[in-house]
Amino acid sequence: MRTIITIILYFLTLSMTVFAEVDKTNALLIDSLRKDLINLDHIQQEKQATLRELKKERLNTPPGHQRVALGEQIGRSYIIQNLDSALSYLRLAYNDATIANSDYDMQRVQMSLYALLPVIGISKEAVDGFESIDYNSINPSLRREYWLAAAELYNAVQRSYPPGPYKDKYNALTLMAIDSLHQYYPTDSPIAHYLTAQQYLLKGEMNLATANFVDVLPRLVSHPELRDIAMHIIVQHYKNRPEYRQSYLNYLLQRCLNNLNRGVIRPQVMAQLGEELINEGYDRIGRQCITLALETPDFSYTSPYSVFDRSYYSHYLTSEAKTMRKSGIVLVVIIVLAAILLGYLIIKIRRTLRNAKRQSEQAHDKLMHVEAEALRTNKNVISLAFLALEQLKDYNVHVLRKLKAGQIKDLCDDVEEGRYIQRQSEKYFEVFDTTFLSNFPNFVEKINALLLPDRQLTLLSGDRFTPELRIAAFMRLGVTDSSMLSQALGLSLNTIYTYRNRLRSRALDRENFEKQVMKIV
């Protein structure tokens, strides 16, 4: 019967793994994702219709400032989906500015063009052309655009270099441009806050950069592309950190929704989210995301910086489909076996009940004993589980407080030296000792009854257990594996073996000592 129950419990555990769920907030975001995927075609059609109207308006507008502005607007609209089209319309805008003989418009459009060229690999010409601009001769109202173009240009250039002097040079130029941009935004504005986060990022201070991006994120709603960049940094910070799994999924979902709401599909992000959703048990929508990613080419300004392995995700979908078919067969087999086992279990229970009926008085006494034993054990387990949960929350609060205070070194010292864990362990065992003695008040006396008269055990001051007594207490609760005892007590495996041997050497009956400990009531 134990074998049957073990198999059924294994099946239930397997089912819980397959149908794992994310937290409530992320579940709501997944519902929003389903709706946005349904509405995506409509959003994209509206977006294309708007672009067509802008193109018609531009063609019907005579040469002049308005025609240049429309060309720029169309070009900037294309940056997030098709860089070639963006450059084409910006060049058309520059030609229109030339025809209109407008130095102001020519300078503005030219700076935008220089900022985009490194993304398509034209770095040197872009830098040389931009640096040939005389900053003092440009219209003062264009100086914000000048520093914005400088920041975008140098940042794009430095991203293409491996670590070294050239990367350091353009990284420094990017920081200088961002620093110059600050003067054009109020200190409490979201853009100023965003620029500060970018400075931390360029300096390699990832924790401060992420904290600032998280802080400013809610205020970037009206700047969706900046919001997308901020969420990209946050997602990368939380990626591959199991303790922040739900936060990672949350920002990844938010990033996809931010893009879909404006008709933008970033294949790498969609595929990454699809894979994570499949891992969480959301197979259908996960496969839908990966399929959409594979069907969508990426010609945007982000494409040179994204690593989207289409062959990997194509193979992933194929292998996942095969796995699903195999899983379906396995599930059917498991259900059939479970039905057979259940039938066998029913027969076994009926036989047990018939035997129990013949021996009702003995069974009743045994049942009362088991019930009392279960209540005591459950009380210990539940109390310790709640304590562990409370300590985990305390630890999270401790870590969060250190992070917010910027005390990263203190936090690293705590973790490396184990000070915080040591305090929590002492608290844990204090509660463990008290709880255990409340459920087994005569435990020490009953242990000593199994030991030689001159080898008795005593409690420490404050009714605290010695290591030997604590090992015996865990054994009474059914934890007899030395490796598990080592983990639970924070002692080495050799130390556990030493204490267990000492206990047996004190016993009246060494061979059966541990079995006798497990029977103490």
Short mmCIF file of C-alpha atoms in Angstrom, two decimals:
data_model
loop_
_atom_site.label_atom_id
_atom_site.label_comp_id
_atom_site.label_asym_id
_atom_site.label_seq_id
_atom_site.Cartn_x
_atom_site.Cartn_y
_atom_site.Cartn_z
CA MET A 1 0.00 0.00 0.00
CA ARG A 2 2.85 2.40 0.73
CA THR A 3 4.16 1.88 -2.81
CA ILE A 4 0.73 2.73 -4.26
CA ILE A 5 0.36 5.88 -2.18
CA THR A 6 3.89 6.96 -3.12
CA ILE A 7 3.10 6.55 -6.83
CA ILE A 8 -0.15 8.54 -6.50
CA LEU A 9 1.61 11.31 -4.58
CA TYR A 10 4.28 11.41 -7.29
CA PHE A 11 1.57 11.76 -9.94
CA LEU A 12 -0.04 14.63 -8.04
CA THR A 13 3.34 16.37 -7.68
CA LEU A 14 3.96 15.94 -11.42
CA SER A 15 0.55 17.46 -12.18
CA MET A 16 1.30 20.45 -9.96
CA THR A 17 4.57 21.00 -11.85
CA VAL A 18 2.95 20.80 -15.28
CA PHE A 19 0.17 23.23 -14.35
CA ALA A 20 2.35 25.67 -12.43
CA GLU A 21 0.96 29.19 -12.24
CA VAL A 22 2.47 32.63 -11.98
CA ASP A 23 1.38 35.10 -9.31
CA LYS A 24 -1.90 37.03 -9.54
CA THR A 25 -0.39 40.21 -11.02
CA ASN A 26 1.36 38.33 -13.80
CA ALA A 27 -1.75 36.23 -14.47
CA LEU A 28 -3.67 39.47 -15.11
CA LEU A 29 -0.90 40.68 -17.44
CA ILE A 30 -1.12 37.39 -19.36
CA ASP A 31 -4.86 37.99 -19.81
CA SER A 32 -4.04 41.46 -21.18
CA LEU A 33 -1.46 39.88 -23.49
CA ARG A 34 -4.13 37.56 -24.95
CA LYS A 35 -6.38 40.53 -25.70
CA ASP A 36 -3.57 42.58 -27.25
CA LEU A 37 -2.55 39.70 -29.51
CA ILE A 38 -6.15 39.51 -30.74
CA ASN A 39 -6.24 43.28 -31.38
CA LEU A 40 -2.73 43.47 -32.88
CA ASP A 41 -3.84 43.39 -36.54
CA HIS A 42 -6.33 46.19 -35.93
CA ILE A 43 -3.70 48.36 -34.18
CA GLN A 44 -1.18 47.80 -36.97
CA GLN A 45 -3.78 48.61 -39.66
CA GLU A 46 -4.63 51.87 -37.89
CA LYS A 47 -0.94 52.69 -37.64
CA GLN A 48 -0.40 52.03 -41.36
CA ALA A 49 -3.48 54.11 -42.22
CA THR A 50 -2.07 57.03 -40.20
CA LEU A 51 1.28 56.75 -42.02
CA ARG A 52 -0.46 56.68 -45.40
CA GLU A 53 -2.36 59.86 -44.52
CA LEU A 54 0.87 61.57 -43.44
CA LYS A 55 2.54 60.57 -46.72
CA LYS A 56 -0.38 61.95 -48.74
CA GLU A 57 -0.31 65.16 -46.73
CA ARG A 58 3.43 65.52 -47.33
CA LEU A 59 3.06 65.02 -51.08
CA ASN A 60 0.29 67.64 -51.20
CA THR A 61 2.26 70.16 -49.14
CA PRO A 62 4.34 72.69 -51.08
CA PRO A 63 8.11 72.96 -50.35
CA GLY A 64 8.79 74.65 -47.06
CA HIS A 65 9.06 74.08 -43.32
CA GLN A 66 5.77 72.16 -43.05
CA ARG A 67 6.81 69.64 -45.72
CA VAL A 68 10.15 69.12 -43.96
CA ALA A 69 8.39 68.58 -40.63
CA LEU A 70 6.07 65.97 -42.17
CA GLY A 71 9.03 64.12 -43.70
CA GLU A 72 10.73 64.09 -40.31
CA GLN A 73 7.59 62.85 -38.58
CA ILE A 74 7.23 59.96 -41.03
CA GLY A 75 10.93 59.12 -40.69
CA ARG A 76 10.79 59.05 -36.92
CA SER A 77 7.67 56.86 -37.05
CA TYR A 78 9.61 54.31 -39.09
CA ILE A 79 12.63 54.16 -36.74
CA ILE A 80 10.95 51.61 -34.46
CA GLN A 81 9.95 49.27 -37.30
CA ASN A 82 12.02 49.89 -40.46
CA LEU A 83 15.32 51.73 -40.27
CA ASP A 84 15.80 51.89 -44.07
CA SER A 85 12.45 53.64 -44.49
CA ALA A 86 13.30 55.97 -41.62
CA LEU A 87 16.57 57.00 -43.27
CA SER A 88 14.85 57.40 -46.65
CA TYR A 89 12.25 59.83 -45.31
CA LEU A 90 14.79 61.75 -43.26
CA ARG A 91 16.87 62.16 -46.42
CA LEU A 92 13.74 63.34 -48.25
CA ALA A 93 13.16 65.82 -45.43
CA TYR A 94 16.76 67.03 -45.81
CA ASN A 95 16.26 67.48 -49.56
CA ASP A 96 13.04 69.42 -48.90
CA ALA A 97 14.93 71.64 -46.44
CA THR A 98 17.64 72.20 -49.07
CA ILE A 99 15.03 73.15 -51.68
CA ALA A 100 13.42 75.52 -49.19
CA ASN A 101 16.90 76.94 -48.45
CA SER A 102 16.25 76.55 -44.70
CA ASP A 103 19.53 76.23 -42.79
CA TYR A 104 17.58 75.67 -39.58
CA ASP A 105 15.70 72.63 -40.95
CA MET A 106 18.80 71.31 -42.73
CA GLN A 107 20.84 71.31 -39.53
CA ARG A 108 18.11 69.65 -37.50
CA VAL A 109 17.47 66.85 -40.02
CA GLN A 110 21.19 66.37 -40.68
CA MET A 111 21.88 65.79 -36.98
CA SER A 112 19.09 63.16 -36.86
CA LEU A 113 20.64 61.41 -39.86
CA TYR A 114 24.10 61.37 -38.29
CA ALA A 115 22.65 59.82 -35.11
CA LEU A 116 21.13 56.91 -37.05
CA LEU A 117 24.00 56.06 -39.41
CA PRO A 118 26.14 54.06 -36.88
CA VAL A 119 23.24 51.65 -36.42
CA ILE A 120 23.66 50.53 -40.05
CA GLY A 121 27.46 50.38 -39.71
CA ILE A 122 28.40 53.83 -40.99
CA SER A 123 30.19 55.01 -37.86
CA LYS A 124 33.31 56.91 -38.93
CA GLU A 125 31.54 59.02 -41.56
CA ALA A 126 28.76 59.78 -39.09
CA VAL A 127 31.17 60.85 -36.34
CA ASP A 128 33.30 62.93 -38.73
CA GLY A 129 30.22 64.61 -40.21
CA PHE A 130 28.68 65.35 -36.83
CA GLU A 131 31.91 66.69 -35.33
CA SER A 132 32.33 69.01 -38.33
CA ILE A 133 29.24 70.90 -37.13
CA ASP A 134 30.20 74.18 -35.45
CA TYR A 135 28.24 74.09 -32.21
CA ASN A 136 28.56 77.85 -31.70
CA SER A 137 27.09 78.60 -35.14
CA ILE A 138 23.92 76.53 -34.82
CA ASN A 139 20.65 78.14 -33.81
CA PRO A 140 20.39 78.18 -29.96
CA SER A 141 16.96 76.55 -30.21
CA LEU A 142 18.65 73.52 -31.84
CA ARG A 143 21.20 72.93 -29.09
CA ARG A 144 19.01 70.46 -27.21
CA GLU A 145 18.63 68.49 -30.47
CA TYR A 146 22.40 68.74 -30.94
CA TRP A 147 23.15 67.08 -27.59
CA LEU A 148 20.38 64.54 -28.09
CA ALA A 149 21.86 63.55 -31.47
CA ALA A 150 25.34 63.46 -29.90
CA ALA A 151 24.17 61.12 -27.13
CA GLU A 152 22.45 58.78 -29.61
CA LEU A 153 25.40 58.87 -32.04
CA TYR A 154 28.18 58.19 -29.52
CA ASN A 155 26.12 55.59 -27.66
CA ALA A 156 25.49 53.69 -30.91
CA VAL A 157 29.21 53.84 -31.77
CA GLN A 158 30.41 52.66 -28.34
CA ARG A 159 28.02 49.69 -28.41
CA SER A 160 29.75 48.34 -31.52
CA TYR A 161 33.20 48.24 -29.87
CA PRO A 162 34.52 45.52 -27.52
CA PRO A 163 35.98 46.68 -24.17
CA GLY A 164 39.02 48.83 -24.82
CA PRO A 165 40.20 52.39 -25.46
CA TYR A 166 37.76 53.12 -28.31
CA LYS A 167 34.78 51.96 -26.31
CA ASP A 168 35.95 54.03 -23.33
CA LYS A 169 36.38 57.10 -25.57
CA TYR A 170 32.87 57.02 -27.02
CA ASN A 171 31.38 56.00 -23.69
CA ALA A 172 32.89 59.16 -22.18
CA LEU A 173 31.53 61.25 -25.07
CA THR A 174 28.07 59.77 -24.52
CA LEU A 175 28.21 60.64 -20.82
CA MET A 176 29.29 64.18 -21.67
CA ALA A 177 26.39 64.58 -24.13
CA ILE A 178 23.87 63.26 -21.58
CA ASP A 179 25.29 65.60 -18.95
CA SER A 180 24.79 68.53 -21.36
CA LEU A 181 21.21 67.39 -22.02
CA HIS A 182 20.27 67.68 -18.34
CA GLN A 183 20.11 71.49 -18.56
CA TYR A 184 17.13 71.30 -20.92
CA TYR A 185 14.89 69.30 -18.54
CA PRO A 186 13.58 70.16 -15.05
CA THR A 187 15.33 68.11 -12.38
CA ASP A 188 12.06 66.49 -11.30
CA SER A 189 10.97 65.57 -14.85
CA PRO A 190 10.84 61.90 -15.96
CA ILE A 191 13.32 62.60 -18.79
CA ALA A 192 15.89 63.99 -16.34
CA HIS A 193 15.40 60.94 -14.14
CA TYR A 194 15.76 58.67 -17.20
CA LEU A 195 18.99 60.41 -18.24
CA THR A 196 20.41 59.87 -14.73
CA ALA A 197 19.62 56.15 -14.99
CA GLN A 198 21.39 56.01 -18.36
CA GLN A 199 24.46 57.65 -16.83
CA TYR A 200 24.62 54.99 -14.12
CA LEU A 201 24.25 52.32 -16.83
CA LEU A 202 27.12 53.72 -18.91
CA LYS A 203 29.32 53.89 -15.79
CA GLY A 204 28.67 50.18 -15.16
CA GLU A 205 26.71 50.78 -11.93
CA MET A 206 23.98 48.27 -12.79
CA ASN A 207 22.23 48.18 -9.43
CA LEU A 208 21.83 51.96 -9.29
CA ALA A 209 20.83 52.08 -12.97
CA THR A 210 18.16 49.41 -12.47
CA ALA A 211 16.83 51.07 -9.32
CA ASN A 212 16.49 54.39 -11.16
CA PHE A 213 14.83 52.78 -14.19
CA VAL A 214 12.33 51.01 -11.89
CA ASP A 215 11.68 54.31 -10.13
CA VAL A 216 11.03 56.35 -13.28
CA LEU A 217 9.14 53.65 -15.21
CA PRO A 218 5.57 54.68 -14.16
CA ARG A 219 6.26 58.27 -15.35
CA LEU A 220 7.40 57.22 -18.83
CA VAL A 221 3.92 56.28 -20.07
CA SER A 222 3.94 59.17 -22.53
CA HIS A 223 7.41 58.11 -23.79
CA PRO A 224 6.81 54.47 -24.84
CA GLU A 225 10.16 53.97 -26.58
CA LEU A 226 12.13 55.22 -23.56
CA ARG A 227 9.87 53.02 -21.43
CA ASP A 228 10.77 50.04 -23.61
CA ILE A 229 14.50 50.71 -23.17
CA ALA A 230 14.09 51.07 -19.40
CA MET A 231 12.18 47.79 -19.15
CA HIS A 232 14.83 46.06 -21.27
CA ILE A 233 17.50 47.02 -18.71
CA ILE A 234 15.29 45.92 -15.80
CA VAL A 235 14.49 42.58 -17.46
CA GLN A 236 18.19 41.89 -18.10
CA HIS A 237 18.96 42.70 -14.46
CA TYR A 238 16.41 40.18 -13.12
CA LYS A 239 17.07 37.48 -15.75
CA ASN A 240 18.52 34.18 -14.49
CA ARG A 241 17.88 35.14 -10.84
CA PRO A 242 15.36 32.58 -9.49
CA GLU A 243 14.64 34.68 -6.39
CA TYR A 244 13.27 37.45 -8.65
CA ARG A 245 11.45 35.11 -11.07
CA GLN A 246 8.05 36.81 -10.74
CA SER A 247 9.55 40.31 -11.06
CA TYR A 248 11.44 39.19 -14.17
CA LEU A 249 8.23 37.85 -15.74
CA ASN A 250 6.33 40.97 -14.71
CA TYR A 251 8.66 43.39 -16.48
CA LEU A 252 9.02 41.09 -19.50
CA LEU A 253 5.21 41.00 -19.83
CA GLN A 254 4.98 44.76 -19.35
CA ARG A 255 7.58 45.31 -22.06
CA CYS A 256 5.70 43.18 -24.60
CA LEU A 257 2.40 44.90 -23.74
CA ASN A 258 4.06 48.33 -24.07
CA ASN A 259 5.15 47.37 -27.59
CA LEU A 260 1.95 45.62 -28.69
CA ASN A 261 -0.22 48.55 -27.57
CA ARG A 262 1.46 50.65 -30.26
CA GLY A 263 1.57 47.92 -32.90
CA VAL A 264 5.27 47.10 -32.46
CA ILE A 265 6.63 43.55 -32.44
CA ARG A 266 10.18 43.04 -31.24
CA PRO A 267 10.87 39.39 -32.23
CA GLN A 268 13.57 38.75 -29.62
CA VAL A 269 11.35 39.97 -26.78
CA MET A 270 8.28 38.07 -28.00
CA ALA A 271 10.27 34.83 -28.38
CA GLN A 272 11.88 35.25 -24.96
CA LEU A 273 8.47 35.79 -23.36
CA GLY A 274 6.99 32.84 -25.27
CA GLU A 275 9.65 30.48 -23.97
CA GLU A 276 9.17 31.70 -20.38
CA LEU A 277 5.37 31.32 -20.62
CA ILE A 278 5.75 27.73 -21.86
CA ASN A 279 8.07 27.04 -18.92
CA GLU A 280 5.33 28.35 -16.61
CA GLY A 281 2.70 26.06 -18.13
CA TYR A 282 1.07 28.62 -20.46
CA ASP A 283 1.85 26.55 -23.53
CA ARG A 284 -0.74 27.88 -26.00
CA ILE A 285 -0.05 31.60 -25.64
CA GLY A 286 3.70 30.92 -25.30
CA ARG A 287 3.75 29.11 -28.67
CA GLN A 288 1.66 31.94 -30.14
CA CYS A 289 4.28 34.49 -29.03
CA ILE A 290 7.19 32.47 -30.48
CA THR A 291 5.33 31.90 -33.75
CA LEU A 292 4.61 35.63 -34.05
CA ALA A 293 8.30 36.38 -33.39
CA LEU A 294 9.43 33.93 -36.08
CA GLU A 295 6.98 35.42 -38.60
CA THR A 296 8.09 39.02 -37.96
CA PRO A 297 11.26 40.44 -39.53
CA ASP A 298 13.10 43.07 -37.50
CA PHE A 299 14.35 46.05 -39.49
CA SER A 300 14.22 48.52 -36.58
CA TYR A 301 17.10 50.43 -35.00
CA THR A 302 17.26 47.78 -32.24
CA SER A 303 17.96 44.86 -34.61
CA PRO A 304 21.80 45.16 -34.57
CA TYR A 305 21.77 44.93 -30.77
CA SER A 306 19.32 42.05 -30.37
CA VAL A 307 20.36 38.41 -30.40
CA PHE A 308 17.44 36.50 -31.85
CA ASP A 309 18.36 32.94 -32.86
CA ARG A 310 15.50 32.02 -35.18
CA SER A 311 16.84 28.50 -35.76
CA TYR A 312 16.84 27.87 -32.00
CA TYR A 313 13.23 28.95 -31.56
CA SER A 314 12.11 27.05 -34.68
CA HIS A 315 13.70 23.92 -33.25
CA TYR A 316 12.26 24.78 -29.84
CA LEU A 317 8.70 24.87 -31.22
CA THR A 318 9.21 21.58 -33.10
CA SER A 319 10.70 19.78 -30.12
CA GLU A 320 8.01 21.23 -27.86
CA ALA A 321 5.30 19.84 -30.15
CA LYS A 322 6.94 16.40 -30.04
CA THR A 323 7.22 16.65 -26.27
CA MET A 324 3.53 17.54 -26.04
CA ARG A 325 2.55 14.46 -28.10
CA LYS A 326 4.75 12.26 -25.94
CA SER A 327 3.35 13.91 -22.82
CA GLY A 328 -0.18 13.20 -24.04
CA ILE A 329 0.63 9.51 -24.46
CA VAL A 330 2.38 9.41 -21.10
CA LEU A 331 -0.60 11.15 -19.47
CA VAL A 332 -3.03 8.57 -20.89
CA VAL A 333 -0.79 5.76 -19.66
CA ILE A 334 -0.55 7.38 -16.22
CA ILE A 335 -4.33 7.78 -16.02
CA VAL A 336 -4.85 4.11 -16.94
CA LEU A 337 -2.25 3.01 -14.40
CA ALA A 338 -3.78 5.33 -11.81
CA ALA A 339 -7.21 3.75 -12.45
CA ILE A 340 -5.73 0.26 -12.04
CA LEU A 341 -3.88 1.31 -8.91
CA LEU A 342 -6.99 2.98 -7.56
CA GLY A 343 -8.98 -0.21 -8.11
CA TYR A 344 -6.30 -2.20 -6.37
CA LEU A 345 -6.24 0.33 -3.55
CA ILE A 346 -10.01 0.06 -3.11
CA ILE A 347 -9.76 -3.72 -2.86
CA LYS A 348 -6.89 -3.37 -0.43
CA ILE A 349 -8.83 -0.89 1.70
CA ARG A 350 -11.88 -3.18 1.83
CA ARG A 351 -9.70 -6.03 3.04
CA THR A 352 -8.14 -3.74 5.59
CA LEU A 353 -11.58 -2.63 6.79
CA ARG A 354 -12.73 -6.23 7.20
CA ASN A 355 -9.64 -6.95 9.28
CA ALA A 356 -10.18 -3.75 11.23
CA LYS A 357 -13.77 -4.75 11.98
CA ARG A 358 -12.60 -8.02 13.52
CA GLN A 359 -10.05 -6.17 15.61
CA SER A 360 -12.01 -2.96 16.31
CA GLU A 361 -10.76 -2.33 19.81
CA GLN A 362 -7.07 -2.65 18.86
CA ALA A 363 -7.61 -0.56 15.72
CA HIS A 364 -9.35 2.15 17.74
CA ASP A 365 -6.50 2.37 20.21
CA LYS A 366 -4.00 2.48 17.39
CA LEU A 367 -5.99 5.16 15.59
CA MET A 368 -6.08 7.34 18.70
CA HIS A 369 -2.33 6.89 19.08
CA VAL A 370 -1.69 7.81 15.42
CA GLU A 371 -4.02 10.82 15.67
CA ALA A 372 -2.24 12.15 18.73
CA GLU A 373 1.11 11.53 17.08
CA ALA A 374 -0.02 13.29 13.89
CA LEU A 375 -1.28 16.32 15.82
CA ARG A 376 2.03 16.68 17.61
CA THR A 377 4.04 16.26 14.41
CA ASN A 378 1.81 18.61 12.42
CA LYS A 379 2.04 21.27 15.11
CA ASN A 380 5.84 21.11 14.90
CA VAL A 381 5.89 21.15 11.11
CA ILE A 382 3.36 23.99 10.77
CA SER A 383 5.08 26.13 13.41
CA LEU A 384 8.47 25.67 11.76
CA ALA A 385 7.03 26.29 8.29
CA PHE A 386 5.51 29.59 9.41
CA LEU A 387 8.79 30.51 11.09
CA ALA A 388 10.72 29.73 7.91
CA LEU A 389 8.29 31.87 5.90
CA GLU A 390 8.62 34.74 8.38
CA GLN A 391 12.43 34.50 8.22
CA LEU A 392 12.30 34.50 4.42
CA LYS A 393 10.18 37.69 4.51
CA ASP A 394 12.60 39.24 7.01
CA TYR A 395 15.47 38.35 4.73
CA ASN A 396 13.72 39.95 1.74
CA VAL A 397 13.07 43.10 3.78
CA HIS A 398 16.71 43.13 4.90
CA VAL A 399 18.00 42.77 1.32
CA LEU A 400 15.55 45.36 -0.06
CA ARG A 401 16.47 47.86 2.65
CA LYS A 402 20.18 47.45 1.90
CA LEU A 403 19.60 47.76 -1.85
CA LYS A 404 17.46 50.90 -1.50
CA ALA A 405 20.03 52.42 0.81
CA GLY A 406 22.75 51.63 -1.72
CA GLN A 407 24.56 49.50 0.89
CA ILE A 408 25.60 46.83 -1.57
CA LYS A 409 28.94 46.20 0.10
CA ASP A 410 27.29 45.72 3.52
CA LEU A 411 24.86 43.27 1.94
CA CYS A 412 27.69 41.34 0.26
CA ASP A 413 29.58 41.23 3.60
CA ASP A 414 26.45 39.94 5.36
CA VAL A 415 26.05 37.17 2.80
CA GLU A 416 29.75 36.30 2.59
CA GLU A 417 30.33 36.21 6.36
CA GLY A 418 26.95 34.64 7.11
CA ARG A 419 26.10 37.06 9.91
CA TYR A 420 22.45 37.45 9.01
CA ILE A 421 22.00 33.71 8.38
CA GLN A 422 23.64 32.97 11.75
CA ARG A 423 21.16 35.24 13.58
CA GLN A 424 18.24 33.66 11.77
CA SER A 425 19.54 30.14 12.53
CA GLU A 426 19.82 30.93 16.24
CA LYS A 427 16.26 32.27 16.26
CA TYR A 428 15.05 29.25 14.29
CA PHE A 429 16.56 26.71 16.70
CA GLU A 430 15.35 28.64 19.74
CA VAL A 431 11.79 28.33 18.45
CA PHE A 432 12.39 24.73 17.37
CA ASP A 433 13.59 23.71 20.86
CA THR A 434 10.67 25.44 22.61
CA THR A 435 8.06 24.06 20.20
CA PHE A 436 9.42 20.54 20.34
CA LEU A 437 9.53 20.47 24.16
CA SER A 438 5.97 21.79 24.33
CA ASN A 439 4.84 18.79 22.25
CA PHE A 440 7.20 16.27 23.89
CA PRO A 441 7.62 17.62 27.45
CA ASN A 442 9.25 14.39 28.73
CA PHE A 443 11.52 13.91 25.74
CA VAL A 444 14.82 14.39 27.63
CA GLU A 445 13.76 11.99 30.41
CA LYS A 446 12.68 9.36 27.86
CA ILE A 447 15.92 9.73 25.91
CA ASN A 448 17.91 9.29 29.13
CA ALA A 449 15.92 6.13 29.88
CA LEU A 450 17.53 4.68 26.75
CA LEU A 451 21.06 5.70 27.84
CA LEU A 452 23.58 4.32 30.31
CA PRO A 453 23.15 5.83 33.82
CA ASP A 454 26.51 7.59 33.69
CA ARG A 455 26.05 8.89 30.15
CA GLN A 456 22.88 10.96 30.54
CA LEU A 457 22.04 14.12 28.51
CA THR A 458 20.93 17.47 29.96
CA LEU A 459 19.43 20.65 28.53
CA LEU A 460 21.51 23.79 28.20
CA SER A 461 20.63 27.02 30.00
CA GLY A 462 17.23 28.37 29.00
CA ASP A 463 15.94 24.88 28.08
CA ARG A 464 18.02 24.83 24.90
CA PHE A 465 19.04 21.58 23.23
CA THR A 466 22.61 20.38 22.90
CA PRO A 467 23.60 19.26 19.37
CA GLU A 468 23.08 15.59 20.40
CA LEU A 469 19.58 16.30 21.74
CA ARG A 470 18.68 18.32 18.66
CA ILE A 471 19.77 15.45 16.38
CA ALA A 472 17.67 13.07 18.48
CA ALA A 473 14.69 15.45 18.20
CA PHE A 474 14.94 15.54 14.42
CA MET A 475 15.22 11.75 14.37
CA ARG A 476 12.03 11.59 16.45
CA LEU A 477 10.32 13.66 13.73
CA GLY A 478 11.45 11.14 11.13
CA VAL A 479 14.55 12.91 9.77
CA THR A 480 17.16 10.15 9.90
CA ASP A 481 19.21 10.84 6.77
CA SER A 482 22.57 12.32 7.75
CA SER A 483 22.71 14.59 4.71
CA MET A 484 19.32 16.09 5.58
CA LEU A 485 20.36 16.48 9.21
CA SER A 486 23.52 18.25 8.04
CA GLN A 487 21.50 20.73 5.98
CA ALA A 488 18.85 21.27 8.66
CA LEU A 489 21.34 21.86 11.49
CA GLY A 490 23.99 23.71 9.48
CA LEU A 491 26.67 21.21 10.54
CA SER A 492 29.13 19.28 8.37
CA LEU A 493 28.35 15.69 7.46
CA ASN A 494 31.35 14.46 9.46
CA THR A 495 30.10 16.34 12.53
CA ILE A 496 26.67 14.70 12.18
CA TYR A 497 28.27 11.23 11.95
CA THR A 498 30.37 12.01 15.05
CA TYR A 499 27.33 13.09 17.13
CA ARG A 500 25.26 10.09 16.02
CA ASN A 501 28.07 7.70 16.96
CA ARG A 502 28.38 9.41 20.37
CA LEU A 503 24.66 8.96 20.96
CA ARG A 504 24.77 5.27 20.07
CA SER A 505 27.83 4.79 22.30
CA ARG A 506 25.77 6.10 25.25
CA ALA A 507 22.83 3.75 24.57
CA LEU A 508 21.81 0.67 26.51
CA ASP A 509 20.86 -1.01 23.22
CA ARG A 510 23.13 0.41 20.52
CA GLU A 511 21.67 -1.60 17.64
CA ASN A 512 18.08 -0.46 18.20
CA PHE A 513 18.70 2.94 19.77
CA GLU A 514 17.55 5.09 16.84
CA LYS A 515 14.40 2.99 16.30
CA GLN A 516 13.60 3.40 20.01
CA VAL A 517 14.05 7.20 19.73
CA MET A 518 11.52 7.32 16.88
CA LYS A 519 8.93 5.58 19.10
CA ILE A 520 9.10 8.13 21.94
CA VAL A 521 5.65 9.66 22.63
#
